[in-house]
């Protein structure tokens, strides 16, 4: 949500501020993505048209089951060929669970939820970060919400409207929409909805005057401030639509949606929902002196006695064995060496050499 006392009113013909307007309270309302997505999902279902397959499709066969005892399934079969009929697994059969026109196509939505969702979408439209996350090109925009003077409603030519959009640097977002136009993937391209494109800025007017000049600009939507639709404020259920307001429409928001203390003059009994937190910096709140002063001191847990028992058997415990007899390590390494194949062969060779040397010396003494 945006929080500043006033918003600049920009000129329609040049990069110039021509006045200021107080910020309506609706832009400081809490942003509830969960409510926006819920309401958008259910609202989008209300434009669906009923469809169903023919009641007799797949059932126009003269078929009967063969019954049991013939080692075949009990599906109805066509006389003569014996081919299965009627079932959804059969050729020429009906579909599984045929669609009906009395399905529950539309959804009822709580009035307060719908109003809350619109308020959240308007509050999100005043945050540049959310606008940019939706893909809008607002880097060169002077500020958001963007408010312009009411003289644009006197335009009667499209070229005047295009010059205005260039003056306020909103033409970049419209060009983005033009560049995104492409053929739809899937069968919808053959069902009168061949092209898809992104959503660009939306111009909000206080009435229907001046619509003629803007209605033929591809990528620009037009809305009446008295009939704001969530499907347009949050396309796809994603908040952060780039809105361009006229001054007269901007100043009517407090009357339409009310404030936190004053009820709306249009929507009976509706006041803006209060935010859960007056300060969203939770880290600062938790580390503040006011909170830390009332916290209890940290409990020091008593140290549990160790479960370790000192070893007493030197035969089982290697560390104790080395401590009692340091020569054990050398003896162990020597035993490993005795078992080594290469050292064993070398010992045998040296032993054989010693024995041959002794034998030679014994022979010499016997001759003497």
Short mmCIF file of N, CA and C in Angstrom, two decimals, residues 2 25 84 93 120 125 140 227:
data_model
loop_
_atom_site.label_atom_id
_atom_site.label_comp_id
_atom_site.label_asym_id
_atom_site.label_seq_id
_atom_site.Cartn_x
_atom_site.Cartn_y
_atom_site.Cartn_z
N UNK A 2 0.39 2.28 -0.60
CA UNK A 2 1.12 3.53 -0.69
C UNK A 2 0.65 4.47 0.43
N UNK A 25 -7.97 7.22 0.63
CA UNK A 25 -7.63 6.23 1.65
C UNK A 25 -7.61 4.81 1.10
N UNK A 84 -19.75 -54.63 -29.15
CA UNK A 84 -20.29 -53.95 -27.98
C UNK A 84 -20.88 -52.59 -28.33
N UNK A 93 -19.99 -45.61 -28.92
CA UNK A 93 -20.75 -45.52 -27.68
C UNK A 93 -20.77 -44.10 -27.13
N UNK A 120 -8.29 -4.10 -2.54
CA UNK A 120 -6.92 -4.61 -2.53
C UNK A 120 -6.24 -4.41 -3.88
N UNK A 125 -2.22 -1.20 -7.05
CA UNK A 125 -1.88 -0.44 -8.26
C UNK A 125 -1.03 0.79 -7.95
N UNK A 140 9.78 4.85 -16.79
CA UNK A 140 9.85 6.28 -17.13
C UNK A 140 8.64 7.06 -16.63
N UNK A 227 -17.72 1.93 -11.88
CA UNK A 227 -17.98 0.52 -12.20
C UNK A 227 -16.65 -0.19 -12.42
#
